[in-house]
mmCIF file with all atom_site columns, C-alpha atoms in Angstrom:
data_model
loop_
_atom_site.group_PDB
_atom_site.id
_atom_site.type_symbol
_atom_site.label_atom_id
_atom_site.label_alt_id
_atom_site.label_comp_id
_atom_site.label_asym_id
_atom_site.label_entity_id
_atom_site.label_seq_id
_atom_site.pdbx_PDB_ins_code
_atom_site.Cartn_x
_atom_site.Cartn_y
_atom_site.Cartn_z
_atom_site.occupancy
_atom_site.B_iso_or_equiv
_atom_site.pdbx_formal_charge
_atom_site.auth_seq_id
_atom_site.auth_comp_id
_atom_site.auth_asym_id
_atom_site.auth_atom_id
_atom_site.pdbx_PDB_model_num
ATOM 1   C CA . ILE A 1 1   ? 0.000   0.000   0.000   1.00 0.00 ? 60  ILE A CA 1
ATOM 2   C CA . VAL A 1 2   ? 1.444   3.338   -1.010  1.00 0.00 ? 61  VAL A CA 1
ATOM 3   C CA . ALA A 1 3   ? 0.174   6.868   -0.659  1.00 0.00 ? 62  ALA A CA 1
ATOM 4   C CA . GLU A 1 4   ? 0.297   8.630   -4.009  1.00 0.00 ? 63  GLU A CA 1
ATOM 5   C CA . PRO A 1 5   ? 2.149   11.717  -2.689  1.00 0.00 ? 64  PRO A CA 1
ATOM 6   C CA . GLU A 1 6   ? 4.996   9.410   -1.544  1.00 0.00 ? 65  GLU A CA 1
ATOM 7   C CA . VAL A 1 7   ? 5.679   8.091   -5.049  1.00 0.00 ? 66  VAL A CA 1
ATOM 8   C CA . ARG A 1 8   ? 4.273   10.701  -7.424  1.00 0.00 ? 67  ARG A CA 1
ATOM 9   C CA . PRO A 1 9   ? 6.169   12.514  -8.571  1.00 0.00 ? 68  PRO A CA 1
ATOM 10  C CA . TRP A 1 10  ? 8.764   9.780   -8.200  1.00 0.00 ? 69  TRP A CA 1
ATOM 11  C CA . ARG A 1 11  ? 11.437  10.373  -5.611  1.00 0.00 ? 70  ARG A CA 1
ATOM 12  C CA . ASP A 1 12  ? 14.083  8.271   -4.013  1.00 0.00 ? 71  ASP A CA 1
ATOM 13  C CA . PRO A 1 13  ? 13.895  6.719   -1.516  1.00 0.00 ? 72  PRO A CA 1
ATOM 14  C CA . PRO A 1 14  ? 10.262  5.722   -2.009  1.00 0.00 ? 73  PRO A CA 1
ATOM 15  C CA . ARG A 1 15  ? 7.973   5.219   0.980   1.00 0.00 ? 74  ARG A CA 1
ATOM 16  C CA . MET A 1 16  ? 5.228   2.688   1.542   1.00 0.00 ? 75  MET A CA 1
ATOM 17  C CA . GLU A 1 17  ? 2.533   2.149   4.112   1.00 0.00 ? 76  GLU A CA 1
ATOM 18  C CA . LEU A 1 18  ? 2.451   -1.650  4.025   1.00 0.00 ? 77  LEU A CA 1
ATOM 19  C CA . GLN A 1 19  ? 3.789   -4.537  1.973   1.00 0.00 ? 78  GLN A CA 1
ATOM 20  C CA . TYR A 1 20  ? 2.259   -7.999  1.999   1.00 0.00 ? 79  TYR A CA 1
ATOM 21  C CA . GLY A 1 21  ? 4.222   -11.053 0.998   1.00 0.00 ? 80  GLY A CA 1
ATOM 22  C CA . GLU A 1 22  ? 3.801   -14.773 1.561   1.00 0.00 ? 81  GLU A CA 1
ATOM 23  C CA . TRP A 1 23  ? 6.817   -14.707 3.877   1.00 0.00 ? 82  TRP A CA 1
ATOM 24  C CA . LEU A 1 24  ? 4.689   -12.491 6.184   1.00 0.00 ? 83  LEU A CA 1
ATOM 25  C CA . ARG A 1 25  ? 1.533   -14.635 6.146   1.00 0.00 ? 84  ARG A CA 1
ATOM 26  C CA . ASP A 1 26  ? 2.013   -16.128 9.623   1.00 0.00 ? 85  ASP A CA 1
ATOM 27  C CA . ALA A 1 27  ? 2.784   -12.734 11.154  1.00 0.00 ? 86  ALA A CA 1
ATOM 28  C CA . PHE A 1 28  ? -0.367  -11.262 9.606   1.00 0.00 ? 87  PHE A CA 1
ATOM 29  C CA . ARG A 1 29  ? -2.468  -14.162 10.839  1.00 0.00 ? 88  ARG A CA 1
ATOM 30  C CA . SER A 1 30  ? -1.122  -13.795 14.366  1.00 0.00 ? 89  SER A CA 1
ATOM 31  C CA . GLY A 1 31  ? -1.667  -10.033 14.320  1.00 0.00 ? 90  GLY A CA 1
ATOM 32  C CA . THR A 1 32  ? 1.972   -9.185  15.016  1.00 0.00 ? 91  THR A CA 1
ATOM 33  C CA . ILE A 1 33  ? 2.349   -6.910  11.986  1.00 0.00 ? 92  ILE A CA 1
ATOM 34  C CA . GLU A 1 34  ? 0.891   -3.454  11.856  1.00 0.00 ? 93  GLU A CA 1
ATOM 35  C CA . PRO A 1 35  ? 1.261   -0.971  9.007   1.00 0.00 ? 94  PRO A CA 1
ATOM 36  C CA . GLN A 1 36  ? 4.267   1.242   9.571   1.00 0.00 ? 95  GLN A CA 1
ATOM 37  C CA . PRO A 1 37  ? 5.181   3.752   6.887   1.00 0.00 ? 96  PRO A CA 1
ATOM 38  C CA . ALA A 1 38  ? 8.779   3.161   5.886   1.00 0.00 ? 97  ALA A CA 1
ATOM 39  C CA . GLU A 1 39  ? 11.301  3.696   3.132   1.00 0.00 ? 98  GLU A CA 1
ATOM 40  C CA . ASN A 1 40  ? 11.545  0.670   0.885   1.00 0.00 ? 99  ASN A CA 1
ATOM 41  C CA . PRO A 1 41  ? 14.182  0.622   -1.877  1.00 0.00 ? 100 PRO A CA 1
ATOM 42  C CA . ASP A 1 42  ? 12.425  -2.377  -3.469  1.00 0.00 ? 101 ASP A CA 1
ATOM 43  C CA . LEU A 1 43  ? 9.320   -0.276  -4.040  1.00 0.00 ? 102 LEU A CA 1
ATOM 44  C CA . GLY A 1 44  ? 10.824  1.015   -7.284  1.00 0.00 ? 103 GLY A CA 1
ATOM 45  C CA . VAL A 1 45  ? 11.106  -2.565  -8.519  1.00 0.00 ? 104 VAL A CA 1
ATOM 46  C CA . LEU A 1 46  ? 7.547   -3.356  -7.458  1.00 0.00 ? 105 LEU A CA 1
ATOM 47  C CA . ILE A 1 47  ? 6.163   -0.228  -9.124  1.00 0.00 ? 106 ILE A CA 1
ATOM 48  C CA . THR A 1 48  ? 8.052   -1.046  -12.318 1.00 0.00 ? 107 THR A CA 1
ATOM 49  C CA . MET A 1 49  ? 6.592   -4.569  -12.290 1.00 0.00 ? 108 MET A CA 1
ATOM 50  C CA . VAL A 1 50  ? 3.082   -3.255  -11.776 1.00 0.00 ? 109 VAL A CA 1
ATOM 51  C CA . ARG A 1 51  ? 3.498   -0.712  -14.572 1.00 0.00 ? 110 ARG A CA 1
ATOM 52  C CA . GLN A 1 52  ? 4.793   -3.417  -16.934 1.00 0.00 ? 111 GLN A CA 1
ATOM 53  C CA . THR A 1 53  ? 2.475   -6.289  -16.187 1.00 0.00 ? 112 THR A CA 1
ATOM 54  C CA . GLY A 1 54  ? -0.232  -5.194  -13.775 1.00 0.00 ? 113 GLY A CA 1
ATOM 55  C CA . ARG A 1 55  ? -3.876  -5.122  -14.620 1.00 0.00 ? 114 ARG A CA 1
ATOM 56  C CA . ALA A 1 56  ? -6.352  -2.998  -12.690 1.00 0.00 ? 115 ALA A CA 1
ATOM 57  C CA . LEU A 1 57  ? -9.336  -4.887  -11.361 1.00 0.00 ? 116 LEU A CA 1
ATOM 58  C CA . ILE A 1 58  ? -11.077 -1.569  -10.707 1.00 0.00 ? 117 ILE A CA 1
ATOM 59  C CA . GLY A 1 59  ? -10.038 2.016   -11.249 1.00 0.00 ? 118 GLY A CA 1
ATOM 60  C CA . SER A 1 60  ? -7.307  3.466   -13.390 1.00 0.00 ? 119 SER A CA 1
ATOM 61  C CA . GLU A 1 61  ? -4.454  1.553   -14.943 1.00 0.00 ? 120 GLU A CA 1
ATOM 62  C CA . ALA A 1 62  ? -1.143  1.586   -13.071 1.00 0.00 ? 121 ALA A CA 1
ATOM 63  C CA . THR A 1 63  ? 0.552   3.539   -15.847 1.00 0.00 ? 122 THR A CA 1
ATOM 64  C CA . ASP A 1 64  ? -2.001  6.312   -15.315 1.00 0.00 ? 123 ASP A CA 1
ATOM 65  C CA . VAL A 1 65  ? -1.444  6.640   -11.566 1.00 0.00 ? 124 VAL A CA 1
ATOM 66  C CA . LEU A 1 66  ? 2.190   5.620   -11.011 1.00 0.00 ? 125 LEU A CA 1
ATOM 67  C CA . ASP A 1 67  ? 5.155   7.435   -12.530 1.00 0.00 ? 126 ASP A CA 1
ATOM 68  C CA . ALA A 1 68  ? 7.904   5.445   -14.197 1.00 0.00 ? 127 ALA A CA 1
ATOM 69  C CA . VAL A 1 69  ? 10.903  4.753   -11.997 1.00 0.00 ? 128 VAL A CA 1
ATOM 70  C CA . PRO A 1 70  ? 14.079  6.172   -13.564 1.00 0.00 ? 129 PRO A CA 1
ATOM 71  C CA . ARG A 1 71  ? 16.326  3.383   -14.838 1.00 0.00 ? 130 ARG A CA 1
ATOM 72  C CA . ALA A 1 72  ? 19.295  4.513   -12.750 1.00 0.00 ? 131 ALA A CA 1
ATOM 73  C CA . GLU A 1 73  ? 17.257  4.295   -9.555  1.00 0.00 ? 132 GLU A CA 1
ATOM 74  C CA . LEU A 1 74  ? 15.733  0.936   -10.491 1.00 0.00 ? 133 LEU A CA 1
ATOM 75  C CA . VAL A 1 75  ? 19.143  -0.531  -11.304 1.00 0.00 ? 134 VAL A CA 1
ATOM 76  C CA . GLY A 1 76  ? 20.703  1.059   -8.218  1.00 0.00 ? 135 GLY A CA 1
ATOM 77  C CA . ALA A 1 77  ? 18.092  -0.444  -5.906  1.00 0.00 ? 136 ALA A CA 1
ATOM 78  C CA . MET A 1 78  ? 18.531  -3.874  -7.441  1.00 0.00 ? 137 MET A CA 1
ATOM 79  C CA . VAL A 1 79  ? 22.326  -3.800  -7.343  1.00 0.00 ? 138 VAL A CA 1
ATOM 80  C CA . ASP A 1 80  ? 22.360  -2.403  -3.797  1.00 0.00 ? 139 ASP A CA 1
ATOM 81  C CA . GLY A 1 81  ? 20.222  -5.346  -2.673  1.00 0.00 ? 140 GLY A CA 1
ATOM 82  C CA . VAL A 1 82  ? 22.551  -8.019  -4.043  1.00 0.00 ? 141 VAL A CA 1
ATOM 83  C CA . PRO A 1 83  ? 24.772  -8.403  -0.925  1.00 0.00 ? 142 PRO A CA 1
ATOM 84  C CA . SER A 1 84  ? 21.749  -8.887  1.327   1.00 0.00 ? 143 SER A CA 1
ATOM 85  C CA . LEU A 1 85  ? 20.274  -11.336 -1.148  1.00 0.00 ? 144 LEU A CA 1
ATOM 86  C CA . VAL A 1 86  ? 23.498  -13.346 -1.361  1.00 0.00 ? 145 VAL A CA 1
ATOM 87  C CA . SER A 1 87  ? 23.617  -13.531 2.449   1.00 0.00 ? 146 SER A CA 1
ATOM 88  C CA . ASP A 1 88  ? 20.456  -15.694 2.249   1.00 0.00 ? 147 ASP A CA 1
ATOM 89  C CA . LEU A 1 89  ? 22.055  -18.145 -0.197  1.00 0.00 ? 148 LEU A CA 1
ATOM 90  C CA . ALA A 1 90  ? 22.547  -20.997 2.283   1.00 0.00 ? 149 ALA A CA 1
ATOM 91  C CA . ASP A 1 91  ? 18.973  -20.792 3.591   1.00 0.00 ? 150 ASP A CA 1
ATOM 92  C CA . ASP A 1 92  ? 17.117  -20.165 0.316   1.00 0.00 ? 151 ASP A CA 1
ATOM 93  C CA . THR A 1 93  ? 19.408  -21.320 -2.481  1.00 0.00 ? 152 THR A CA 1
ATOM 94  C CA . ARG A 1 94  ? 16.762  -21.815 -5.148  1.00 0.00 ? 153 ARG A CA 1
ATOM 95  C CA . ASN A 1 95  ? 15.160  -18.397 -4.768  1.00 0.00 ? 154 ASN A CA 1
ATOM 96  C CA . VAL A 1 96  ? 18.429  -16.510 -4.376  1.00 0.00 ? 155 VAL A CA 1
ATOM 97  C CA . LEU A 1 97  ? 19.812  -17.973 -7.609  1.00 0.00 ? 156 LEU A CA 1
ATOM 98  C CA . LEU A 1 98  ? 16.581  -17.222 -9.461  1.00 0.00 ? 157 LEU A CA 1
ATOM 99  C CA . THR A 1 99  ? 16.416  -13.693 -8.076  1.00 0.00 ? 158 THR A CA 1
ATOM 100 C CA . LEU A 1 100 ? 19.990  -13.043 -9.177  1.00 0.00 ? 159 LEU A CA 1
ATOM 101 C CA . ALA A 1 101 ? 19.035  -14.238 -12.682 1.00 0.00 ? 160 ALA A CA 1
ATOM 102 C CA . ARG A 1 102 ? 16.010  -11.946 -12.508 1.00 0.00 ? 161 ARG A CA 1
ATOM 103 C CA . ILE A 1 103 ? 18.132  -8.964  -11.493 1.00 0.00 ? 162 ILE A CA 1
ATOM 104 C CA . TRP A 1 104 ? 20.581  -9.647  -14.307 1.00 0.00 ? 163 TRP A CA 1
ATOM 105 C CA . THR A 1 105 ? 17.728  -9.886  -16.802 1.00 0.00 ? 164 THR A CA 1
ATOM 106 C CA . THR A 1 106 ? 16.196  -6.629  -15.623 1.00 0.00 ? 165 THR A CA 1
ATOM 107 C CA . VAL A 1 107 ? 19.473  -4.708  -15.498 1.00 0.00 ? 166 VAL A CA 1
ATOM 108 C CA . ALA A 1 108 ? 20.426  -5.942  -18.962 1.00 0.00 ? 167 ALA A CA 1
ATOM 109 C CA . THR A 1 109 ? 17.047  -5.550  -20.686 1.00 0.00 ? 168 THR A CA 1
ATOM 110 C CA . GLY A 1 110 ? 14.947  -3.187  -18.555 1.00 0.00 ? 169 GLY A CA 1
ATOM 111 C CA . GLU A 1 111 ? 12.244  -5.851  -18.490 1.00 0.00 ? 170 GLU A CA 1
ATOM 112 C CA . ILE A 1 112 ? 11.130  -7.576  -15.310 1.00 0.00 ? 171 ILE A CA 1
ATOM 113 C CA . ARG A 1 113 ? 10.364  -11.248 -15.903 1.00 0.00 ? 172 ARG A CA 1
ATOM 114 C CA . SER A 1 114 ? 9.141   -14.041 -13.678 1.00 0.00 ? 173 SER A CA 1
ATOM 115 C CA . LYS A 1 115 ? 11.856  -16.012 -11.916 1.00 0.00 ? 174 LYS A CA 1
ATOM 116 C CA . ASP A 1 116 ? 11.616  -18.974 -14.263 1.00 0.00 ? 175 ASP A CA 1
ATOM 117 C CA . GLU A 1 117 ? 11.471  -16.779 -17.385 1.00 0.00 ? 176 GLU A CA 1
ATOM 118 C CA . ALA A 1 118 ? 14.532  -14.887 -16.136 1.00 0.00 ? 177 ALA A CA 1
ATOM 119 C CA . ALA A 1 119 ? 16.310  -18.207 -15.600 1.00 0.00 ? 178 ALA A CA 1
ATOM 120 C CA . ASP A 1 120 ? 15.501  -19.216 -19.191 1.00 0.00 ? 179 ASP A CA 1
ATOM 121 C CA . TRP A 1 121 ? 16.932  -15.890 -20.392 1.00 0.00 ? 180 TRP A CA 1
ATOM 122 C CA . ALA A 1 122 ? 20.085  -16.311 -18.281 1.00 0.00 ? 181 ALA A CA 1
ATOM 123 C CA . LEU A 1 123 ? 20.552  -19.959 -19.251 1.00 0.00 ? 182 LEU A CA 1
ATOM 124 C CA . SER A 1 124 ? 20.816  -18.983 -22.893 1.00 0.00 ? 183 SER A CA 1
ATOM 125 C CA . ARG A 1 125 ? 23.631  -16.563 -22.021 1.00 0.00 ? 184 ARG A CA 1
ATOM 126 C CA . LEU A 1 126 ? 25.649  -18.488 -19.449 1.00 0.00 ? 185 LEU A CA 1
ATOM 127 C CA . PRO A 1 127 ? 28.538  -20.789 -20.325 1.00 0.00 ? 186 PRO A CA 1
ATOM 128 C CA . GLU A 1 128 ? 27.597  -24.473 -20.171 1.00 0.00 ? 187 GLU A CA 1
ATOM 129 C CA . ALA A 1 129 ? 29.408  -25.064 -16.865 1.00 0.00 ? 188 ALA A CA 1
ATOM 130 C CA . TYR A 1 130 ? 26.924  -22.858 -14.964 1.00 0.00 ? 189 TYR A CA 1
ATOM 131 C CA . ARG A 1 131 ? 23.719  -24.043 -16.611 1.00 0.00 ? 190 ARG A CA 1
ATOM 132 C CA . PRO A 1 132 ? 22.929  -27.242 -14.661 1.00 0.00 ? 191 PRO A CA 1
ATOM 133 C CA . THR A 1 133 ? 22.736  -25.438 -11.309 1.00 0.00 ? 192 THR A CA 1
ATOM 134 C CA . LEU A 1 134 ? 20.505  -22.634 -12.590 1.00 0.00 ? 193 LEU A CA 1
ATOM 135 C CA . ALA A 1 135 ? 18.366  -25.098 -14.558 1.00 0.00 ? 194 ALA A CA 1
ATOM 136 C CA . ARG A 1 136 ? 17.876  -27.116 -11.370 1.00 0.00 ? 195 ARG A CA 1
ATOM 137 C CA . ALA A 1 137 ? 16.797  -23.997 -9.481  1.00 0.00 ? 196 ALA A CA 1
ATOM 138 C CA . ARG A 1 138 ? 14.335  -23.144 -12.267 1.00 0.00 ? 197 ARG A CA 1
ATOM 139 C CA . ASP A 1 139 ? 12.936  -26.668 -12.413 1.00 0.00 ? 198 ASP A CA 1
ATOM 140 C CA . LEU A 1 140 ? 12.524  -26.821 -8.638  1.00 0.00 ? 199 LEU A CA 1
ATOM 141 C CA . TYR A 1 141 ? 10.728  -23.469 -8.717  1.00 0.00 ? 200 TYR A CA 1
ATOM 142 C CA . ARG A 1 142 ? 8.342   -24.760 -11.361 1.00 0.00 ? 201 ARG A CA 1
ATOM 143 C CA . SER A 1 143 ? 7.657   -27.942 -9.370  1.00 0.00 ? 202 SER A CA 1
ATOM 144 C CA . GLY A 1 144 ? 7.520   -26.233 -5.964  1.00 0.00 ? 203 GLY A CA 1
ATOM 145 C CA . GLY A 1 145 ? 10.527  -28.095 -4.540  1.00 0.00 ? 204 GLY A CA 1
ATOM 146 C CA . SER A 1 146 ? 13.358  -26.676 -2.434  1.00 0.00 ? 205 SER A CA 1
ATOM 147 C CA . GLY A 1 147 ? 16.091  -28.964 -3.731  1.00 0.00 ? 206 GLY A CA 1
ATOM 148 C CA . ASP A 1 148 ? 18.247  -29.656 -0.714  1.00 0.00 ? 207 ASP A CA 1
ATOM 149 C CA . PRO A 1 149 ? 21.074  -30.603 -0.756  1.00 0.00 ? 208 PRO A CA 1
ATOM 150 C CA . TRP A 1 150 ? 22.925  -28.470 -3.271  1.00 0.00 ? 209 TRP A CA 1
ATOM 151 C CA . ASP A 1 151 ? 26.430  -28.795 -4.692  1.00 0.00 ? 210 ASP A CA 1
ATOM 152 C CA . GLN A 1 152 ? 27.828  -25.870 -2.719  1.00 0.00 ? 211 GLN A CA 1
ATOM 153 C CA . GLU A 1 153 ? 30.815  -25.320 -5.015  1.00 0.00 ? 212 GLU A CA 1
ATOM 154 C CA . ALA A 1 154 ? 28.581  -25.154 -8.088  1.00 0.00 ? 213 ALA A CA 1
ATOM 155 C CA . VAL A 1 155 ? 26.232  -22.758 -6.252  1.00 0.00 ? 214 VAL A CA 1
ATOM 156 C CA . ARG A 1 156 ? 29.161  -20.542 -5.225  1.00 0.00 ? 215 ARG A CA 1
ATOM 157 C CA . LEU A 1 157 ? 30.556  -20.413 -8.759  1.00 0.00 ? 216 LEU A CA 1
ATOM 158 C CA . LEU A 1 158 ? 27.153  -19.656 -10.288 1.00 0.00 ? 217 LEU A CA 1
ATOM 159 C CA . THR A 1 159 ? 26.481  -16.955 -7.692  1.00 0.00 ? 218 THR A CA 1
ATOM 160 C CA . GLU A 1 160 ? 29.812  -15.296 -8.392  1.00 0.00 ? 219 GLU A CA 1
ATOM 161 C CA . ARG A 1 161 ? 29.161  -15.426 -12.138 1.00 0.00 ? 220 ARG A CA 1
ATOM 162 C CA . LEU A 1 162 ? 25.649  -13.962 -11.822 1.00 0.00 ? 221 LEU A CA 1
ATOM 163 C CA . VAL A 1 163 ? 26.908  -11.152 -9.584  1.00 0.00 ? 222 VAL A CA 1
ATOM 164 C CA . ARG A 1 164 ? 29.654  -10.350 -12.142 1.00 0.00 ? 223 ARG A CA 1
ATOM 165 C CA . GLU A 1 165 ? 27.068  -10.272 -14.923 1.00 0.00 ? 224 GLU A CA 1
ATOM 166 C CA . ILE A 1 166 ? 24.828  -7.947  -12.882 1.00 0.00 ? 225 ILE A CA 1
ATOM 167 C CA . VAL A 1 167 ? 27.690  -5.566  -12.143 1.00 0.00 ? 226 VAL A CA 1
ATOM 168 C CA . ALA A 1 168 ? 28.800  -5.555  -15.793 1.00 0.00 ? 227 ALA A CA 1
ATOM 169 C CA . ALA A 1 169 ? 25.250  -4.944  -17.058 1.00 0.00 ? 228 ALA A CA 1
ATOM 170 C CA . ALA A 1 170 ? 24.754  -2.154  -14.518 1.00 0.00 ? 229 ALA A CA 1
ATOM 171 C CA . GLY A 1 171 ? 27.846  -0.399  -15.812 1.00 0.00 ? 230 GLY A CA 1
#
C-alpha cells in the first residue's frame, strides 16, 4: 500500500505504508504486523513490475497513476540489494539464484520477468558449466521443490558469475 504523494512525482527513496508477501503470512495471521510507513528501496522494482504487467481490477491503470521509476534508480536499488540477497544463499538457495538471474535480466534488458522466465533468459547466455545449477533452481521453482542438498561449489561459482554479470550490465 502506497500513498500517491509518496511516489508521485517519483522520488528516491520511495515510501510505503504496508507490503504484503507470503513470507509475512504467519505474522499477519497472528496479528503481530501493523502498518508502519517506511522507506523501501524495493518499491521502485515493485512499481516497475506493476506498470509493466499489472492489470487494474477496478479504477485506473497503473501507468495512469504511477510514474515510471528512472532506470538509474531501479538498477541502483537492485544492485544495492545483491549483498543482502546473497547472504540468504545458504537458507534459500533456489530463490536466491533465481532472483539473481532476474536482477541480471532486468538490469540488462529493462524488463522484469518471472523467476523462471529470467532463468531461461540467463541460461541462454551463461557458459555451459553454470547451466545445470541454474536449470535445477528453475525446475525446482516450477515444481515447488526446495532442492536440498545443493552442490555448494557449483552454487558458489554460479552466484559469483551472476553477480559479475549484474555488475557488468549495470555499468
